[in-house]
Short mmCIF file of C-alpha atoms and ligand atoms in Angstrom, two decimals:
data_model
loop_
_atom_site.label_atom_id
_atom_site.label_comp_id
_atom_site.label_asym_id
_atom_site.label_seq_id
_atom_site.Cartn_x
_atom_site.Cartn_y
_atom_site.Cartn_z
CA MET A 1 -3.61 -16.35 -32.21
CA THR A 2 -4.32 -15.19 -28.69
CA LYS A 3 -1.22 -13.83 -27.03
CA THR A 4 -2.40 -13.06 -23.52
CA GLN A 5 -3.31 -16.49 -22.23
CA ASN A 6 -3.38 -18.04 -18.77
CA ASN A 7 -0.87 -16.37 -16.52
CA ASP A 8 1.30 -14.68 -19.13
CA PRO A 9 2.21 -11.19 -18.00
CA LYS A 10 0.05 -8.57 -19.63
CA ASN A 11 2.39 -6.60 -21.78
CA THR A 12 1.00 -3.96 -24.15
CA LEU A 13 -2.55 -2.65 -24.29
CA VAL A 14 -3.67 -0.05 -26.84
CA MET A 15 -6.84 1.80 -25.85
CA LYS A 16 -8.65 4.11 -28.24
CA PHE A 17 -11.18 6.65 -26.98
CA GLY A 18 -13.77 8.09 -29.37
CA GLY A 19 -14.99 11.68 -29.50
CA THR A 20 -17.84 11.16 -27.03
CA SER A 21 -15.46 9.56 -24.52
CA VAL A 22 -13.53 12.85 -24.30
CA GLY A 23 -16.28 15.29 -25.37
CA THR A 24 -17.39 16.54 -21.92
CA SER A 25 -15.77 16.78 -18.52
CA GLU A 26 -17.98 13.95 -17.20
CA ALA A 27 -16.94 11.72 -20.10
CA MET A 28 -13.28 12.61 -19.84
CA GLU A 29 -13.35 11.89 -16.14
CA LYS A 30 -14.52 8.35 -16.90
CA THR A 31 -11.76 8.05 -19.49
CA LEU A 32 -9.17 9.17 -16.92
CA LYS A 33 -10.35 6.45 -14.51
CA ILE A 34 -10.18 3.78 -17.19
CA ILE A 35 -6.64 4.78 -18.13
CA ASP A 36 -5.54 4.94 -14.53
CA SER A 37 -6.81 1.48 -13.72
CA ALA A 38 -5.39 -0.07 -16.92
CA LYS A 39 -1.93 1.14 -16.01
CA ASN A 40 -1.98 -1.01 -12.89
CA GLU A 41 -2.60 -4.16 -14.89
CA TRP A 42 -0.49 -3.70 -17.99
CA LYS A 43 3.19 -3.13 -18.44
CA ASN A 44 2.69 -0.67 -21.31
CA VAL A 45 -0.51 1.26 -21.87
CA VAL A 46 -0.92 3.26 -25.07
CA VAL A 47 -3.78 5.72 -25.49
CA VAL A 48 -5.08 6.87 -28.87
CA THR A 49 -7.75 9.53 -28.85
CA SER A 50 -10.15 11.22 -31.24
CA ALA A 51 -10.92 14.91 -31.23
CA LEU A 52 -13.65 16.03 -28.79
CA SER A 53 -17.03 15.13 -30.33
CA GLY A 54 -18.17 17.69 -32.87
CA VAL A 55 -14.77 19.39 -33.22
CA THR A 56 -13.74 17.74 -36.51
CA ASN A 57 -17.10 18.74 -37.99
CA TRP A 58 -16.58 22.36 -36.91
CA LEU A 59 -13.09 22.41 -38.42
CA LEU A 60 -14.26 20.93 -41.71
CA LYS A 61 -17.20 23.28 -41.91
CA GLY A 62 -14.83 26.21 -41.30
CA ALA A 63 -12.57 25.12 -44.17
CA ALA A 64 -15.51 24.57 -46.54
CA LYS A 65 -17.15 27.92 -45.76
CA SER A 66 -13.82 29.77 -46.05
CA SER A 67 -13.41 28.47 -49.57
CA GLN A 68 -16.72 30.21 -50.37
CA GLY A 69 -15.56 33.39 -48.65
CA GLU A 70 -17.99 32.97 -45.74
CA MET A 71 -15.71 33.82 -42.85
CA GLN A 72 -18.43 34.10 -40.24
CA SER A 73 -18.46 30.35 -39.61
CA ILE A 74 -14.76 30.19 -38.68
CA TYR A 75 -15.33 32.63 -35.84
CA GLN A 76 -18.24 30.53 -34.66
CA ALA A 77 -16.03 27.42 -34.89
CA ASP A 78 -13.32 29.24 -32.95
CA SER A 79 -15.68 29.99 -30.09
CA GLU A 80 -17.32 26.51 -30.02
CA ILE A 81 -13.98 24.70 -30.08
CA ARG A 82 -12.38 26.98 -27.50
CA GLN A 83 -15.34 26.68 -25.14
CA ALA A 84 -15.50 22.89 -25.40
CA HIS A 85 -11.84 22.52 -24.44
CA GLU A 86 -11.75 25.26 -21.83
CA LYS A 87 -14.81 23.93 -20.01
CA ILE A 88 -13.10 20.58 -19.57
CA ALA A 89 -9.80 22.18 -18.58
CA ASP A 90 -11.57 24.27 -15.93
CA LYS A 91 -13.29 21.21 -14.47
CA LEU A 92 -10.51 18.65 -14.64
CA ILE A 93 -7.22 20.52 -14.28
CA CYS A 94 -6.71 21.93 -10.77
CA ASP A 95 -3.12 23.08 -11.16
CA GLN A 96 -3.37 26.70 -12.33
CA ILE A 97 -0.12 26.76 -14.28
CA ARG A 98 -0.88 23.52 -16.06
CA ARG A 99 -4.38 24.69 -16.88
CA LYS A 100 -3.13 28.00 -18.26
CA GLN A 101 -0.51 26.27 -20.33
CA VAL A 102 -2.90 23.79 -21.93
CA LYS A 103 -5.35 26.59 -22.73
CA GLN A 104 -2.52 28.47 -24.41
CA GLU A 105 -1.52 25.45 -26.48
CA ILE A 106 -5.11 25.01 -27.60
CA SER A 107 -5.34 28.69 -28.39
CA HIS A 108 -2.27 28.41 -30.64
CA LEU A 109 -3.84 25.54 -32.52
CA ILE A 110 -7.04 27.57 -32.93
CA SER A 111 -4.91 30.40 -34.36
CA ASP A 112 -3.45 27.89 -36.84
CA PHE A 113 -7.02 27.04 -37.81
CA ILE A 114 -7.92 30.70 -38.41
CA ASN A 115 -4.73 31.29 -40.42
CA LEU A 116 -5.31 28.22 -42.57
CA CYS A 117 -8.91 29.23 -43.21
CA GLN A 118 -7.83 32.74 -44.20
CA ALA A 119 -5.37 31.25 -46.68
CA ILE A 120 -8.14 29.02 -48.05
CA ALA A 121 -10.39 32.07 -48.41
CA VAL A 122 -7.70 33.96 -50.35
CA LEU A 123 -7.18 31.01 -52.70
CA GLY A 124 -10.90 30.42 -53.00
CA GLU A 125 -10.48 26.65 -52.72
CA ALA A 126 -9.74 24.07 -50.06
CA THR A 127 -7.43 21.44 -51.51
CA PRO A 128 -7.47 17.95 -49.92
CA ARG A 129 -4.05 18.75 -48.46
CA ALA A 130 -5.34 21.96 -46.87
CA ILE A 131 -8.40 20.15 -45.55
CA ASP A 132 -6.16 17.62 -43.80
CA ALA A 133 -4.06 20.39 -42.28
CA VAL A 134 -7.28 21.83 -40.84
CA SER A 135 -9.10 18.65 -39.77
CA SER A 136 -6.01 17.24 -38.03
CA LEU A 137 -6.12 20.08 -35.50
CA GLY A 138 -8.93 18.51 -33.43
CA GLU A 139 -6.85 15.51 -32.36
CA ARG A 140 -3.85 17.75 -31.80
CA MET A 141 -5.95 19.67 -29.27
CA SER A 142 -7.59 16.68 -27.56
CA VAL A 143 -4.30 14.88 -26.82
CA ARG A 144 -2.97 17.95 -25.03
CA LEU A 145 -6.08 18.28 -22.91
CA LEU A 146 -6.25 14.59 -22.03
CA ALA A 147 -2.54 14.38 -21.17
CA ALA A 148 -2.75 17.47 -18.96
CA ALA A 149 -5.84 16.10 -17.19
CA LEU A 150 -4.01 12.81 -16.55
CA GLU A 151 -0.92 14.56 -15.26
CA ASP A 152 -3.14 16.60 -12.98
CA LYS A 153 -4.36 13.31 -11.45
CA GLY A 154 -0.77 12.20 -10.96
CA VAL A 155 -0.69 9.85 -13.96
CA ALA A 156 2.48 10.44 -15.96
CA ALA A 157 1.51 11.04 -19.59
CA GLN A 158 3.19 12.34 -22.72
CA VAL A 159 1.63 13.84 -25.83
CA VAL A 160 2.73 12.07 -29.00
CA GLU A 161 1.60 13.30 -32.40
CA SER A 162 1.02 10.38 -34.74
CA THR A 163 2.61 12.41 -37.54
CA GLN A 164 5.79 11.13 -35.87
CA LEU A 165 4.60 7.50 -36.03
CA ILE A 166 2.30 6.78 -38.95
CA VAL A 167 3.93 7.18 -42.35
CA THR A 168 1.41 7.39 -45.19
CA ASP A 169 1.17 8.08 -48.89
CA ASN A 170 -0.10 11.47 -50.04
CA CYS A 171 -3.67 10.38 -50.69
CA PHE A 172 -5.01 13.24 -48.55
CA GLN A 173 -8.27 12.67 -46.63
CA ASN A 174 -7.92 8.91 -47.08
CA ALA A 175 -4.23 8.19 -46.69
CA HIS A 176 -2.79 4.66 -46.76
CA PRO A 177 -0.11 3.76 -44.22
CA ASP A 178 3.25 2.30 -45.08
CA PHE A 179 3.14 -0.47 -42.48
CA LYS A 180 6.83 -1.30 -42.67
CA ALA A 181 8.08 2.24 -42.16
CA THR A 182 5.40 2.86 -39.52
CA GLY A 183 6.35 -0.30 -37.58
CA LYS A 184 9.96 0.70 -37.34
CA ILE A 185 9.51 4.33 -36.38
CA THR A 186 6.63 3.70 -33.96
CA LYS A 187 8.76 1.36 -31.84
CA GLN A 188 11.65 3.81 -31.93
CA VAL A 189 9.55 6.74 -30.77
CA LEU A 190 7.43 4.96 -28.17
CA GLN A 191 10.03 2.77 -26.45
CA PRO A 192 11.69 5.73 -24.65
CA VAL A 193 8.23 6.90 -23.53
CA PHE A 194 7.55 3.46 -22.01
CA ASN A 195 11.01 3.43 -20.43
CA SER A 196 10.27 6.74 -18.74
CA GLY A 197 7.13 5.23 -17.20
CA LYS A 198 4.81 7.59 -19.08
CA ILE A 199 1.64 6.75 -20.97
CA PRO A 200 1.81 8.00 -24.55
CA ILE A 201 -1.33 9.94 -25.47
CA ILE A 202 -1.43 9.70 -29.24
CA THR A 203 -3.50 11.60 -31.80
CA GLY A 204 -5.87 9.33 -33.70
CA PHE A 205 -6.90 10.00 -37.31
CA ILE A 206 -3.65 11.55 -38.56
CA GLY A 207 -0.36 10.57 -40.13
CA SER A 208 2.20 12.21 -42.33
CA THR A 209 3.89 11.67 -45.66
CA PRO A 210 7.61 10.82 -45.66
CA ASP A 211 8.20 14.57 -46.25
CA GLY A 212 6.31 15.46 -43.08
CA ILE A 213 3.05 16.75 -44.60
CA VAL A 214 0.01 16.01 -42.44
CA THR A 215 -2.50 13.50 -43.80
CA THR A 216 -5.68 11.96 -42.40
CA LEU A 217 -6.90 8.37 -42.58
CA GLY A 218 -10.55 9.16 -43.38
CA ARG A 219 -13.52 10.09 -41.18
CA GLY A 220 -13.77 7.92 -38.11
CA GLY A 221 -10.15 6.92 -38.71
CA SER A 222 -8.95 6.97 -35.09
CA ASP A 223 -9.99 3.32 -34.75
CA TYR A 224 -7.69 2.57 -37.67
CA SER A 225 -4.88 4.54 -36.01
CA ALA A 226 -5.23 2.29 -32.95
CA GLY A 227 -5.04 -0.80 -35.17
CA ILE A 228 -1.97 0.48 -37.01
CA ILE A 229 -0.13 1.42 -33.82
CA ALA A 230 -1.07 -1.86 -32.10
CA ALA A 231 0.26 -3.83 -35.06
CA ALA A 232 3.45 -1.77 -35.06
CA LEU A 233 4.01 -2.50 -31.36
CA GLN A 234 2.82 -6.12 -31.61
CA ALA A 235 0.46 -5.27 -28.77
CA ASP A 236 -1.51 -7.97 -27.00
CA GLU A 237 -4.86 -6.24 -27.05
CA VAL A 238 -6.73 -3.28 -28.52
CA TRP A 239 -9.74 -1.93 -26.65
CA ILE A 240 -11.94 0.51 -28.52
CA TRP A 241 -13.85 2.64 -26.00
CA THR A 242 -17.04 4.19 -27.36
CA ASP A 243 -20.51 5.27 -26.24
CA VAL A 244 -22.43 1.97 -26.59
CA ASP A 245 -22.11 -1.50 -25.03
CA GLY A 246 -19.99 -2.95 -27.85
CA VAL A 247 -21.15 -4.04 -31.27
CA MET A 248 -24.90 -4.49 -31.22
CA SER A 249 -27.45 -6.38 -33.30
CA ALA A 250 -28.33 -3.04 -34.99
CA ASP A 251 -27.50 0.63 -34.54
CA PRO A 252 -29.08 1.35 -31.13
CA ARG A 253 -29.91 4.88 -32.29
CA ARG A 254 -32.22 3.42 -34.90
CA VAL A 255 -33.32 0.20 -33.23
CA PRO A 256 -33.79 0.93 -29.51
CA HIS A 257 -33.97 -2.71 -28.40
CA ALA A 258 -30.77 -3.71 -30.19
CA GLN A 259 -28.65 -6.08 -28.09
CA THR A 260 -24.92 -6.41 -27.52
CA ILE A 261 -23.25 -9.21 -29.46
CA PRO A 262 -20.79 -10.74 -26.96
CA GLU A 263 -18.61 -12.41 -29.60
CA LEU A 264 -18.12 -11.71 -33.27
CA THR A 265 -15.60 -13.09 -35.73
CA TYR A 266 -13.19 -10.77 -37.47
CA LYS A 267 -14.91 -11.44 -40.79
CA GLU A 268 -18.31 -10.62 -39.34
CA VAL A 269 -17.21 -7.34 -37.82
CA ALA A 270 -15.33 -6.39 -40.98
CA GLU A 271 -18.50 -6.94 -42.99
CA LEU A 272 -20.63 -5.00 -40.50
CA ALA A 273 -18.21 -2.07 -40.51
CA TYR A 274 -17.99 -2.10 -44.30
CA PHE A 275 -21.78 -2.08 -44.62
CA GLY A 276 -22.29 0.93 -42.42
CA ALA A 277 -21.98 0.07 -38.69
CA LYS A 278 -20.15 3.18 -37.58
CA VAL A 279 -19.04 1.61 -34.31
CA LEU A 280 -15.75 0.48 -35.89
CA HIS A 281 -13.84 1.91 -38.84
CA PRO A 282 -13.75 -0.85 -41.50
CA LYS A 283 -9.99 -0.63 -42.04
CA THR A 284 -9.20 -1.32 -38.37
CA ILE A 285 -9.53 -5.08 -38.68
CA ARG A 286 -6.80 -5.91 -41.19
CA PRO A 287 -3.69 -4.84 -39.26
CA ILE A 288 -5.13 -6.37 -36.09
CA VAL A 289 -5.93 -9.75 -37.63
CA GLU A 290 -2.61 -9.93 -39.42
CA ALA A 291 -0.72 -9.28 -36.20
CA GLY A 292 -2.92 -11.72 -34.20
CA ILE A 293 -4.05 -9.08 -31.72
CA ASN A 294 -7.17 -9.38 -29.56
CA LEU A 295 -9.82 -6.70 -30.05
CA ARG A 296 -12.54 -5.60 -27.66
CA ILE A 297 -15.16 -2.89 -28.05
CA CYS A 298 -16.44 -1.43 -24.83
CA ASN A 299 -18.46 1.40 -23.35
CA THR A 300 -16.71 4.28 -21.55
CA PHE A 301 -20.03 5.10 -19.88
CA ASN A 302 -20.57 1.51 -18.69
CA PRO A 303 -17.04 0.17 -18.23
CA ASP A 304 -18.06 -2.96 -16.30
CA HIS A 305 -20.05 -4.25 -19.27
CA PRO A 306 -17.90 -6.78 -21.13
CA GLY A 307 -18.89 -5.33 -24.54
CA THR A 308 -17.90 -7.29 -27.64
CA ARG A 309 -14.86 -9.49 -28.08
CA LEU A 310 -13.55 -10.36 -31.51
CA ILE A 311 -12.74 -14.03 -32.05
CA PRO A 312 -10.91 -15.87 -34.85
CA ASP A 313 -13.06 -16.78 -37.84
CA ASN A 314 -12.95 -20.53 -37.13
CA HIS A 315 -14.08 -20.20 -33.49
CA ASN A 316 -17.63 -19.22 -34.27
CA ASN A 317 -20.11 -21.43 -32.48
CA SER A 318 -22.53 -18.93 -31.06
CA LYS A 319 -26.29 -19.29 -31.15
CA GLY A 320 -28.26 -17.91 -34.07
CA ALA A 321 -27.11 -17.72 -37.65
CA ILE A 322 -27.76 -14.03 -38.18
CA LYS A 323 -26.08 -11.71 -35.73
CA ALA A 324 -26.68 -8.16 -36.89
CA VAL A 325 -28.34 -5.94 -39.42
CA THR A 326 -26.86 -2.71 -40.69
CA THR A 327 -27.68 -0.06 -43.27
CA ILE A 328 -25.96 2.29 -45.68
CA GLU A 329 -28.20 5.22 -46.42
CA GLY A 330 -28.13 7.72 -49.25
CA GLN A 331 -27.29 5.47 -52.20
CA LYS A 332 -28.51 5.23 -55.78
CA LEU A 333 -28.46 2.14 -57.98
CA ILE A 334 -26.99 2.74 -61.40
CA THR A 335 -27.91 0.42 -64.25
CA VAL A 336 -26.19 0.12 -67.60
CA GLU A 337 -28.48 -1.82 -69.90
CA GLY A 338 -28.84 -2.77 -73.52
CA ARG A 339 -29.62 -5.76 -75.68
CA GLY A 340 -26.35 -5.42 -77.55
CA MET A 341 -24.20 -5.58 -74.43
CA LEU A 342 -23.66 -9.33 -74.63
CA GLY A 343 -21.52 -8.91 -77.70
CA VAL A 344 -19.46 -5.98 -76.43
CA PRO A 345 -16.08 -7.02 -75.04
CA GLY A 346 -15.02 -5.90 -71.57
CA VAL A 347 -18.17 -3.93 -70.75
CA ALA A 348 -17.93 -4.52 -67.00
CA ALA A 349 -14.23 -3.64 -66.88
CA ARG A 350 -14.82 -0.42 -68.81
CA ALA A 351 -17.87 0.49 -66.74
CA PHE A 352 -15.98 0.13 -63.44
CA ALA A 353 -12.96 1.96 -64.83
CA ALA A 354 -15.30 4.85 -65.69
CA VAL A 355 -16.72 4.80 -62.14
CA ALA A 356 -13.21 4.68 -60.65
CA SER A 357 -12.17 7.68 -62.75
CA THR A 358 -14.68 9.77 -60.78
CA GLY A 359 -13.12 8.67 -57.47
CA THR A 360 -16.36 6.97 -56.41
CA SER A 361 -16.35 3.74 -54.42
CA VAL A 362 -18.97 1.11 -55.11
CA PRO A 363 -20.30 -0.58 -51.96
CA LEU A 364 -22.36 -3.17 -53.80
CA ILE A 365 -22.65 -4.83 -57.20
CA THR A 366 -25.79 -6.84 -57.75
CA GLN A 367 -26.56 -9.90 -59.74
CA ALA A 368 -28.08 -8.49 -62.88
CA SER A 369 -31.62 -9.65 -63.51
CA SER A 370 -30.55 -10.54 -67.04
CA GLU A 371 -27.15 -10.74 -68.63
CA GLN A 372 -27.95 -7.59 -70.47
CA SER A 373 -27.33 -5.21 -67.64
CA ILE A 374 -24.82 -4.22 -65.01
CA CYS A 375 -26.14 -2.74 -61.80
CA PHE A 376 -24.31 -1.25 -58.80
CA ALA A 377 -24.74 1.21 -55.94
CA VAL A 378 -22.97 4.54 -55.51
CA PRO A 379 -23.44 7.35 -52.98
CA MET A 380 -26.30 9.51 -54.29
CA GLU A 381 -24.21 12.69 -54.54
CA ALA A 382 -21.83 10.86 -56.91
CA ALA A 383 -24.56 9.50 -59.21
CA ASP A 384 -24.67 12.32 -61.80
CA GLY A 385 -20.89 12.34 -62.21
CA VAL A 386 -20.81 8.56 -62.57
CA ILE A 387 -23.53 8.61 -65.23
CA SER A 388 -21.65 11.26 -67.24
CA ALA A 389 -18.44 9.23 -67.03
CA LEU A 390 -20.29 6.11 -68.19
CA GLU A 391 -21.93 8.00 -71.06
CA ASP A 392 -18.51 9.24 -72.21
CA THR A 393 -16.97 5.77 -71.99
CA PHE A 394 -19.81 4.11 -73.89
CA GLU A 395 -20.42 6.90 -76.41
CA ASN A 396 -19.99 4.58 -79.41
CA GLU A 397 -22.09 1.78 -77.95
CA ILE A 398 -24.87 4.26 -77.19
CA ILE A 399 -24.81 5.57 -80.79
CA LYS A 400 -24.90 1.99 -82.13
CA ARG A 401 -27.73 1.16 -79.68
CA ASP A 402 -25.73 -1.69 -78.12
CA ILE A 403 -26.39 0.15 -74.87
CA ASP A 404 -29.91 1.53 -74.61
CA ARG A 405 -29.90 3.24 -71.28
CA ILE A 406 -27.74 4.29 -68.35
CA TRP A 407 -29.85 5.39 -65.43
CA ALA A 408 -30.06 5.87 -61.69
CA THR A 409 -32.86 4.99 -59.28
CA ASP A 410 -34.18 7.40 -56.67
CA GLU A 411 -32.50 7.25 -53.29
CA VAL A 412 -32.12 3.71 -51.96
CA VAL A 413 -30.76 2.09 -48.80
CA ILE A 414 -28.57 -1.01 -48.57
CA ILE A 415 -29.63 -3.29 -45.71
CA THR A 416 -27.11 -5.99 -44.81
CA MET A 417 -27.59 -9.05 -42.62
CA VAL A 418 -24.36 -10.38 -41.12
CA GLY A 419 -23.60 -13.75 -39.54
CA ALA A 420 -21.04 -16.45 -40.24
CA GLY A 421 -23.63 -19.17 -39.57
CA MET A 422 -25.88 -18.02 -42.42
CA ILE A 423 -24.17 -20.05 -45.13
CA ARG A 424 -24.59 -23.29 -43.20
CA THR A 425 -28.20 -22.66 -42.26
CA PRO A 426 -30.81 -23.78 -44.76
CA GLY A 427 -33.73 -21.51 -45.43
CA ILE A 428 -32.14 -18.27 -44.20
CA ALA A 429 -32.71 -16.39 -47.44
CA GLY A 430 -36.33 -17.57 -47.40
CA ARG A 431 -36.85 -16.28 -43.86
CA ILE A 432 -35.26 -12.93 -44.73
CA PHE A 433 -37.47 -12.42 -47.76
CA SER A 434 -40.62 -13.55 -45.93
CA ALA A 435 -39.87 -11.10 -43.11
CA LEU A 436 -39.59 -8.30 -45.66
CA GLY A 437 -42.54 -9.52 -47.72
CA ASN A 438 -44.79 -9.65 -44.65
CA LYS A 439 -44.14 -5.95 -44.15
CA LYS A 440 -44.62 -5.27 -47.87
CA VAL A 441 -41.03 -4.14 -48.27
CA ASN A 442 -40.01 -4.50 -51.89
CA VAL A 443 -36.46 -5.76 -52.51
CA ILE A 444 -35.01 -3.93 -55.51
CA ALA A 445 -31.75 -5.89 -55.68
CA ILE A 446 -29.77 -8.50 -53.75
CA ALA A 447 -26.08 -9.23 -53.32
CA GLN A 448 -24.20 -11.83 -51.32
CA GLY A 449 -21.00 -10.62 -49.66
CA SER A 450 -17.82 -12.12 -51.06
CA SER A 451 -16.79 -13.39 -47.63
CA GLU A 452 -20.06 -15.35 -47.42
CA VAL A 453 -20.99 -13.94 -44.05
CA SER A 454 -23.43 -11.35 -45.34
CA ILE A 455 -26.44 -10.84 -47.57
CA SER A 456 -27.36 -7.35 -48.73
CA MET A 457 -30.69 -6.10 -49.98
CA VAL A 458 -31.40 -2.81 -51.67
CA VAL A 459 -34.72 -1.19 -50.75
CA SER A 460 -36.26 2.19 -51.38
CA GLN A 461 -35.58 4.92 -48.86
CA ALA A 462 -39.26 4.92 -47.90
CA ASP A 463 -39.16 1.18 -47.05
CA ALA A 464 -35.81 1.21 -45.22
CA ASN A 465 -36.98 1.68 -41.66
CA GLU A 466 -39.73 -0.90 -41.89
CA GLY A 467 -37.23 -3.32 -43.48
CA LEU A 468 -34.62 -2.71 -40.79
CA MET A 469 -37.13 -3.31 -37.98
CA ALA A 470 -38.52 -6.47 -39.61
CA LEU A 471 -35.05 -7.93 -40.07
CA HIS A 472 -34.02 -7.05 -36.53
CA GLU A 473 -37.11 -8.87 -35.23
CA LEU A 474 -36.00 -11.89 -37.25
CA ILE A 475 -32.58 -11.80 -35.53
CA LEU A 476 -34.13 -11.59 -32.07
CA GLY A 477 -36.36 -14.55 -32.98
CA GLU A 478 -33.34 -16.62 -34.08
CA HIS A 479 -31.56 -16.00 -30.79
CA GLN A 480 -34.43 -17.10 -28.56
P1 ADP B 501 -16.67 7.01 -31.42
O1 ADP B 501 -16.75 8.49 -31.38
O2 ADP B 501 -16.50 6.38 -30.08
O3 ADP B 501 -15.69 6.50 -32.45
P2 ADP B 501 -18.85 6.49 -33.24
O4 ADP B 501 -19.95 7.49 -33.21
O5 ADP B 501 -17.88 6.55 -34.36
O6 ADP B 501 -18.12 6.53 -31.83
O7 ADP B 501 -19.46 5.02 -33.21
C1 ADP B 501 -20.35 4.65 -32.18
C2 ADP B 501 -21.77 4.72 -32.72
O8 ADP B 501 -21.92 3.74 -33.72
C3 ADP B 501 -22.83 4.36 -31.72
O9 ADP B 501 -23.20 5.48 -30.93
C4 ADP B 501 -23.95 3.84 -32.58
O10 ADP B 501 -24.98 4.79 -32.78
C5 ADP B 501 -23.30 3.57 -33.92
N1 ADP B 501 -23.57 2.21 -34.43
C6 ADP B 501 -23.99 1.91 -35.68
N2 ADP B 501 -24.18 0.59 -35.82
C7 ADP B 501 -23.88 0.02 -34.63
C8 ADP B 501 -23.88 -1.32 -34.15
N3 ADP B 501 -24.22 -2.36 -34.91
N4 ADP B 501 -23.50 -1.53 -32.87
C9 ADP B 501 -23.14 -0.51 -32.07
N5 ADP B 501 -23.14 0.79 -32.47
C10 ADP B 501 -23.50 1.06 -33.73
N1 LIG B 502 -12.05 13.04 -35.36
C1 LIG B 502 -12.13 12.25 -36.57
C2 LIG B 502 -13.55 12.28 -37.12
O1 LIG B 502 -14.41 12.90 -36.53
C3 LIG B 502 -11.63 10.85 -36.41
C4 LIG B 502 -12.37 9.99 -35.41
O2 LIG B 502 -13.16 10.49 -34.61
O3 LIG B 502 -12.16 8.76 -35.43
O4 LIG B 502 -13.78 11.74 -38.17
MG1 MG B 503 -15.81 6.28 -34.55
#
């Protein structure tokens, strides 16, 4: 599994920097140092970067407002985006000509943004394809700035747009890569860059269809880009640089005394990412595991901290059965119930087909309290549409009273406990429910993850924080 062992030469390292790691001149300066020192230790260093923090949000807001004819916000976005980049350029690029040139390139991309938004305003709608054309601009700006700042420090770097590397389908805003085509073309494009001694600075988040139309991999998708490119290059390691000390026992923004988890299995981190831990995009794991690549998550602002290392699923022998707790906010539970449902063929299949027809993903399906109901979570903004689709699908059953009711709860939160040791540890479920019960947190529904490394509980929005804190205390207790 592990490729870089003992004294083997270190060959290819892919490093991904998130928006906060390039969002200010202080942050980008740290990023420059990290890249510079990696190049002394590795034969090939590949850098994948996100847009500067906040930029993708500005771009998306601009596109959305333009579709409603509100042009004011694109001029605000123009000024915010320009300032963010220019401030960094002024601080980090000493060479006047280089600085002027990078500002011009960014200015051209901002003009593209304005033009696209004007077109959206004329049409009165922002199609998923148009949204991708707009939201991809942030990474196209950040790579230029980062490469110029590196060059200014004497580190040879070359901008590479991942539209040249990552081939995807045309599922805009959530495109799926064609791994075979991507593998071939990525090696072809990057090998000459390595040969020339330059570090490729690659846009995260974006790809393109075989016809060259820009797509994006979904919000937070730069982590996934790093995974895809690392797999294509058969890299030895991927390091994800972010703004916290690795994967922690809970989101440190919500649980201030959360602690770094030094080692996590691939399954555990996949489950954590899936159930809401934003620190890693959930799709990143698959290409990395399949290619047997090592993964580390580390802190740009504290680079000496070892962060979190991912280990193979069968190497888990760390202390404490439960490692982390995570939440997905803003959900509703939908229940389809009726005494006649037992006799109706294929109810579950039809129910989920109806949900799928609305384009909604279901993070959790719970064990029904009786066999006469099906219950699952959906994002709250999708709930009305899902209920209508279900009512259409089951029109006849509703008339015949085989199905009595299709309904949604108020807002709920999914809290998930993750740890590979949980299945082998007796009494875990009991301890989890006592911890919640002691704080009078009512569990509305429960589900066990299919990979058996997680247990999820659905609680009301009002109980979520208390529940999260109680469960985090339980984890800290287990690790003592
Ligand atoms: P980047 O821009 O580097 O991709 P993100 O904002 O996407 O960074 O992800 C990092 C953030 O993830 C952290 O600042 C933290 O608030 C959040 N997060 C949520 N859950 C966890 C967790 N279990 N461990 C670490 N960070 C977490
Ligand atoms: N810039 C993109 C986003 O904000 C992708 C990323 O940061 O990973 O979603
Ligand atoms: Mg991220």
